[in-house]
Short mmCIF file of C-alpha atoms in Angstrom, two decimals:
data_model
loop_
_atom_site.label_atom_id
_atom_site.label_comp_id
_atom_site.label_asym_id
_atom_site.label_seq_id
_atom_site.Cartn_x
_atom_site.Cartn_y
_atom_site.Cartn_z
CA UNK A 84 -0.01 0.05 -0.13
CA UNK A 85 2.99 2.34 0.66
CA UNK A 86 4.44 1.73 -2.41
CA UNK A 87 1.16 2.41 -4.56
CA UNK A 88 0.68 5.83 -2.53
CA UNK A 89 4.11 7.17 -3.02
CA UNK A 90 3.76 8.23 -6.70
CA UNK A 91 0.41 9.90 -5.96
CA UNK A 92 1.89 12.01 -3.39
CA UNK A 93 4.98 12.82 -5.40
CA UNK A 94 2.67 14.09 -8.16
CA UNK A 95 0.49 16.28 -5.72
CA UNK A 96 3.61 17.65 -4.39
CA UNK A 97 4.97 18.58 -7.76
CA UNK A 98 1.45 19.93 -8.68
CA UNK A 99 1.35 22.25 -5.64
CA UNK A 100 4.99 23.10 -6.20
CA UNK A 101 4.23 24.23 -10.00
CA UNK A 102 1.51 26.09 -8.80
CA UNK A 103 3.40 28.06 -6.05
CA UNK A 104 5.84 28.81 -8.81
CA UNK A 105 3.41 30.10 -11.25
CA UNK A 106 1.27 32.65 -9.53
CA UNK A 107 0.62 34.63 -12.46
CA UNK A 108 -1.78 31.48 -13.62
CA UNK A 109 -4.15 32.51 -10.99
CA UNK A 110 -3.98 36.31 -11.70
CA UNK A 111 -4.67 35.54 -15.45
CA UNK A 112 -7.57 32.96 -14.63
CA UNK A 113 -9.11 35.65 -12.35
CA UNK A 114 -8.83 38.33 -14.86
CA UNK A 115 -10.41 36.42 -17.62
CA UNK A 116 -13.17 35.47 -15.11
CA UNK A 117 -13.55 39.09 -14.67
CA UNK A 118 -13.65 39.85 -18.10
CA UNK A 119 -16.43 37.31 -18.80
CA UNK A 120 -18.45 38.44 -16.08
CA UNK A 121 -18.30 42.03 -16.83
CA UNK A 122 -19.05 41.42 -20.54
CA UNK A 123 -22.27 39.23 -19.82
CA UNK A 124 -23.33 42.17 -17.16
CA UNK A 125 -22.94 44.70 -19.75
CA UNK A 126 -24.98 42.96 -22.21
CA UNK A 127 -27.82 42.41 -19.63
CA UNK A 128 -27.36 45.85 -18.42
CA UNK A 129 -27.49 47.49 -22.13
CA UNK A 130 -30.70 45.66 -22.84
CA UNK A 131 -32.25 47.51 -19.68
CA UNK A 132 -31.07 51.04 -21.04
CA UNK A 133 -34.07 53.12 -21.07
CA UNK A 134 -35.15 55.14 -23.83
CA UNK A 135 -34.62 58.43 -21.96
CA UNK A 136 -31.00 57.82 -21.78
CA UNK A 137 -30.66 56.81 -25.40
CA UNK A 138 -32.53 59.99 -26.59
CA UNK A 139 -30.54 62.15 -24.17
CA UNK A 140 -27.31 60.51 -25.70
CA UNK A 141 -28.61 61.32 -29.48
CA UNK A 142 -29.54 64.87 -28.84
CA UNK A 143 -26.13 65.45 -27.12
CA UNK A 144 -24.62 64.09 -30.44
CA UNK A 145 -26.78 66.09 -32.86
CA UNK A 146 -26.10 69.32 -30.84
CA UNK A 147 -22.44 68.63 -31.09
CA UNK A 148 -22.53 68.21 -34.86
CA UNK A 149 -24.33 71.46 -35.09
CA UNK A 150 -21.88 73.22 -33.15
CA UNK A 151 -19.03 71.55 -35.27
CA UNK A 152 -20.53 72.32 -38.50
CA UNK A 153 -21.19 76.01 -37.38
CA UNK A 154 -17.66 76.43 -36.18
CA UNK A 155 -16.28 75.13 -39.31
CA UNK A 156 -18.17 77.40 -41.60
CA UNK A 157 -17.41 80.72 -39.32
CA UNK A 158 -13.67 79.85 -39.22
CA UNK A 159 -13.60 80.13 -43.11
CA UNK A 160 -15.29 83.52 -42.65
CA UNK A 161 -13.53 86.90 -42.24
CA UNK A 162 -14.91 90.32 -41.23
CA UNK A 163 -18.36 91.23 -39.94
CA UNK A 164 -21.74 90.08 -41.32
CA UNK A 165 -23.14 93.39 -40.64
CA UNK A 166 -21.78 96.86 -41.28
CA UNK A 167 -23.26 100.09 -39.68
CA UNK A 168 -23.32 103.50 -41.38
CA UNK A 169 -23.31 106.45 -39.06
CA UNK A 170 -24.49 110.03 -39.74
CA UNK A 171 -22.27 112.94 -38.68
CA UNK A 172 -23.42 112.67 -35.02
CA UNK A 173 -22.39 109.12 -34.68
CA UNK A 174 -25.60 107.67 -34.59
CA UNK A 175 -26.39 104.78 -36.58
CA UNK A 176 -28.75 105.43 -39.63
CA UNK A 177 -28.48 102.18 -41.47
CA UNK A 178 -27.33 98.63 -40.84
CA UNK A 179 -26.15 96.58 -43.99
CA UNK A 180 -26.23 92.87 -43.91
CA UNK A 181 -24.14 90.79 -46.06
CA UNK A 182 -26.47 88.19 -47.32
CA UNK A 183 -24.32 86.65 -49.90
CA UNK A 184 -21.88 85.60 -46.99
CA UNK A 185 -24.80 84.66 -44.57
CA UNK A 186 -26.32 82.56 -47.09
CA UNK A 187 -22.84 80.87 -47.84
CA UNK A 188 -22.39 79.86 -44.18
CA UNK A 189 -26.23 78.63 -44.08
CA UNK A 190 -25.68 76.44 -46.90
CA UNK A 191 -22.16 75.14 -45.58
CA UNK A 192 -23.87 74.26 -42.20
CA UNK A 193 -26.65 72.24 -43.87
CA UNK A 194 -24.30 70.42 -45.93
CA UNK A 195 -21.93 69.27 -42.88
CA UNK A 196 -24.88 68.25 -41.34
CA UNK A 197 -26.36 66.17 -44.10
CA UNK A 198 -23.24 64.14 -44.08
CA UNK A 199 -22.58 64.00 -39.90
CA UNK A 200 -26.36 62.90 -39.21
CA UNK A 201 -26.43 59.94 -41.64
CA UNK A 202 -24.52 56.53 -40.62
CA UNK A 203 -23.41 55.39 -37.52
CA UNK A 204 -22.94 57.50 -34.57
CA UNK A 205 -21.33 56.62 -30.97
CA UNK A 206 -23.19 58.17 -28.04
CA UNK A 207 -21.95 57.64 -24.46
CA UNK A 208 -24.02 56.48 -21.41
CA UNK A 209 -22.62 56.73 -17.78
CA UNK A 210 -22.02 52.92 -16.20
CA UNK A 211 -23.93 54.00 -13.06
CA UNK A 212 -27.09 54.57 -15.30
CA UNK A 213 -27.05 51.06 -16.20
CA UNK A 214 -26.93 49.61 -12.51
CA UNK A 215 -30.62 50.83 -12.20
CA UNK A 216 -29.42 52.39 -8.40
CA UNK A 217 -30.60 55.96 -8.26
CA UNK A 218 -27.38 56.69 -6.25
CA UNK A 219 -25.07 55.69 -9.09
CA UNK A 220 -27.28 57.19 -11.73
CA UNK A 221 -24.80 59.44 -14.25
CA UNK A 222 -21.64 58.55 -12.31
CA UNK A 223 -18.67 56.66 -13.62
CA UNK A 224 -16.87 56.11 -16.75
CA UNK A 225 -18.81 56.33 -20.10
CA UNK A 226 -19.99 53.47 -21.97
CA UNK A 227 -20.19 53.54 -25.76
CA UNK A 228 -23.44 53.10 -27.56
CA UNK A 229 -23.67 52.96 -31.34
CA UNK A 230 -26.56 54.24 -33.01
CA UNK A 231 -27.19 54.31 -36.93
CA UNK A 232 -28.61 57.90 -37.46
CA UNK A 233 -30.54 59.78 -40.16
CA UNK A 234 -31.46 63.11 -40.02
CA UNK A 235 -32.41 66.33 -41.62
CA UNK A 236 -31.65 70.10 -40.87
CA UNK A 237 -33.25 73.58 -41.53
CA UNK A 238 -31.30 76.77 -40.90
CA UNK A 239 -32.78 80.18 -40.82
CA UNK A 240 -31.92 83.67 -39.88
CA UNK A 241 -33.62 86.09 -37.53
CA UNK A 242 -33.09 89.57 -35.77
CA UNK A 243 -33.59 90.28 -32.02
CA UNK A 244 -33.86 93.69 -30.52
CA UNK A 245 -33.03 93.66 -26.80
CA UNK A 246 -33.20 96.82 -24.55
CA UNK A 247 -29.63 97.62 -23.42
CA UNK A 248 -30.12 100.41 -21.12
CA UNK A 249 -31.74 104.01 -21.22
CA UNK A 250 -32.31 104.92 -25.11
CA UNK A 251 -30.11 101.88 -25.92
CA UNK A 252 -31.16 98.66 -27.79
CA UNK A 253 -28.86 95.60 -28.72
CA UNK A 254 -29.42 94.47 -32.07
CA UNK A 255 -28.49 90.89 -32.87
CA UNK A 256 -28.41 88.65 -35.83
CA UNK A 257 -29.13 84.98 -34.90
CA UNK A 258 -28.72 81.56 -36.84
CA UNK A 259 -31.11 79.03 -35.73
CA UNK A 260 -30.71 75.31 -36.76
CA UNK A 261 -33.33 72.93 -36.25
CA UNK A 262 -32.62 69.36 -36.79
CA UNK A 263 -34.95 66.01 -36.54
CA UNK A 264 -33.07 62.77 -36.15
CA UNK A 265 -33.66 59.41 -35.48
CA UNK A 266 -32.06 56.09 -35.10
CA UNK A 267 -33.04 52.96 -36.89
CA UNK A 268 -31.14 50.48 -34.73
CA UNK A 269 -33.59 47.72 -33.58
CA UNK A 270 -31.96 47.92 -30.30
CA UNK A 271 -31.68 51.42 -29.50
CA UNK A 272 -34.39 53.16 -31.55
CA UNK A 273 -34.99 56.79 -30.54
CA UNK A 274 -36.09 60.05 -32.42
CA UNK A 275 -34.67 63.50 -31.52
CA UNK A 276 -35.86 67.06 -32.28
CA UNK A 277 -33.88 69.63 -31.25
CA UNK A 278 -32.47 73.39 -32.13
CA UNK A 279 -29.54 75.54 -31.61
CA UNK A 280 -29.28 79.12 -32.00
CA UNK A 281 -25.92 81.12 -32.62
CA UNK A 282 -25.56 84.88 -32.35
CA UNK A 283 -23.64 85.86 -35.70
CA UNK A 284 -23.65 89.66 -35.10
CA UNK A 285 -24.25 91.88 -32.20
CA UNK A 286 -24.55 95.83 -32.49
CA UNK A 287 -25.40 98.36 -29.65
CA UNK A 288 -27.58 101.03 -30.91
CA UNK A 289 -28.06 104.25 -29.25
CA UNK A 290 -31.07 106.13 -29.90
CA UNK A 291 -33.69 105.39 -32.72
CA UNK A 292 -33.59 101.82 -34.27
CA UNK A 293 -32.38 102.15 -37.78
CA UNK A 294 -33.43 99.97 -40.76
CA UNK A 295 -31.64 96.68 -41.92
CA UNK A 296 -30.68 96.68 -45.52
CA UNK A 297 -29.25 93.88 -47.61
CA UNK A 298 -26.30 94.31 -49.95
#
């Protein structure tokens, strides 16, 4: 009996010795197990993402596209969009808007949005929002979610007159961009309607408000 048990004891000792010499094996196995568990949990959590979170992520993406398109077009333009003509007393009599340049900016913005609002878009949701626990909502690092976006945009100009003090008026030329976009992803379907307003020119007028002309 002693003769038969010796090889088993010797093998078990060798096995324990090999394990003790390779501690990284245990760490590797633990790491792999954590990755697999995390992947499974992520899939389950993503399936429970609320429509409000997806919609807010899509809205943030759309607003970022609008901002980038406007910034890119304005970077290519130099000089003011509105010029004021003054009388000998220094008061503004006529304000001339350069509609040729303004229309070029509007068309450029719409062309850029037609490209950026079509195709795959990545939005990010805080990992704490996937836990379903209110305390962790909006916290933690961001988890990417891919949406298949389709959208359309319209842009228009408007003028605002705002009181700027006694006998003073602030004239603003504003570009407003409105976007309707939706995600056709079966898993993350959503629809977004949003707008963004950008002030292109601002002038403080003292006295009577002049007329606005194009050139």
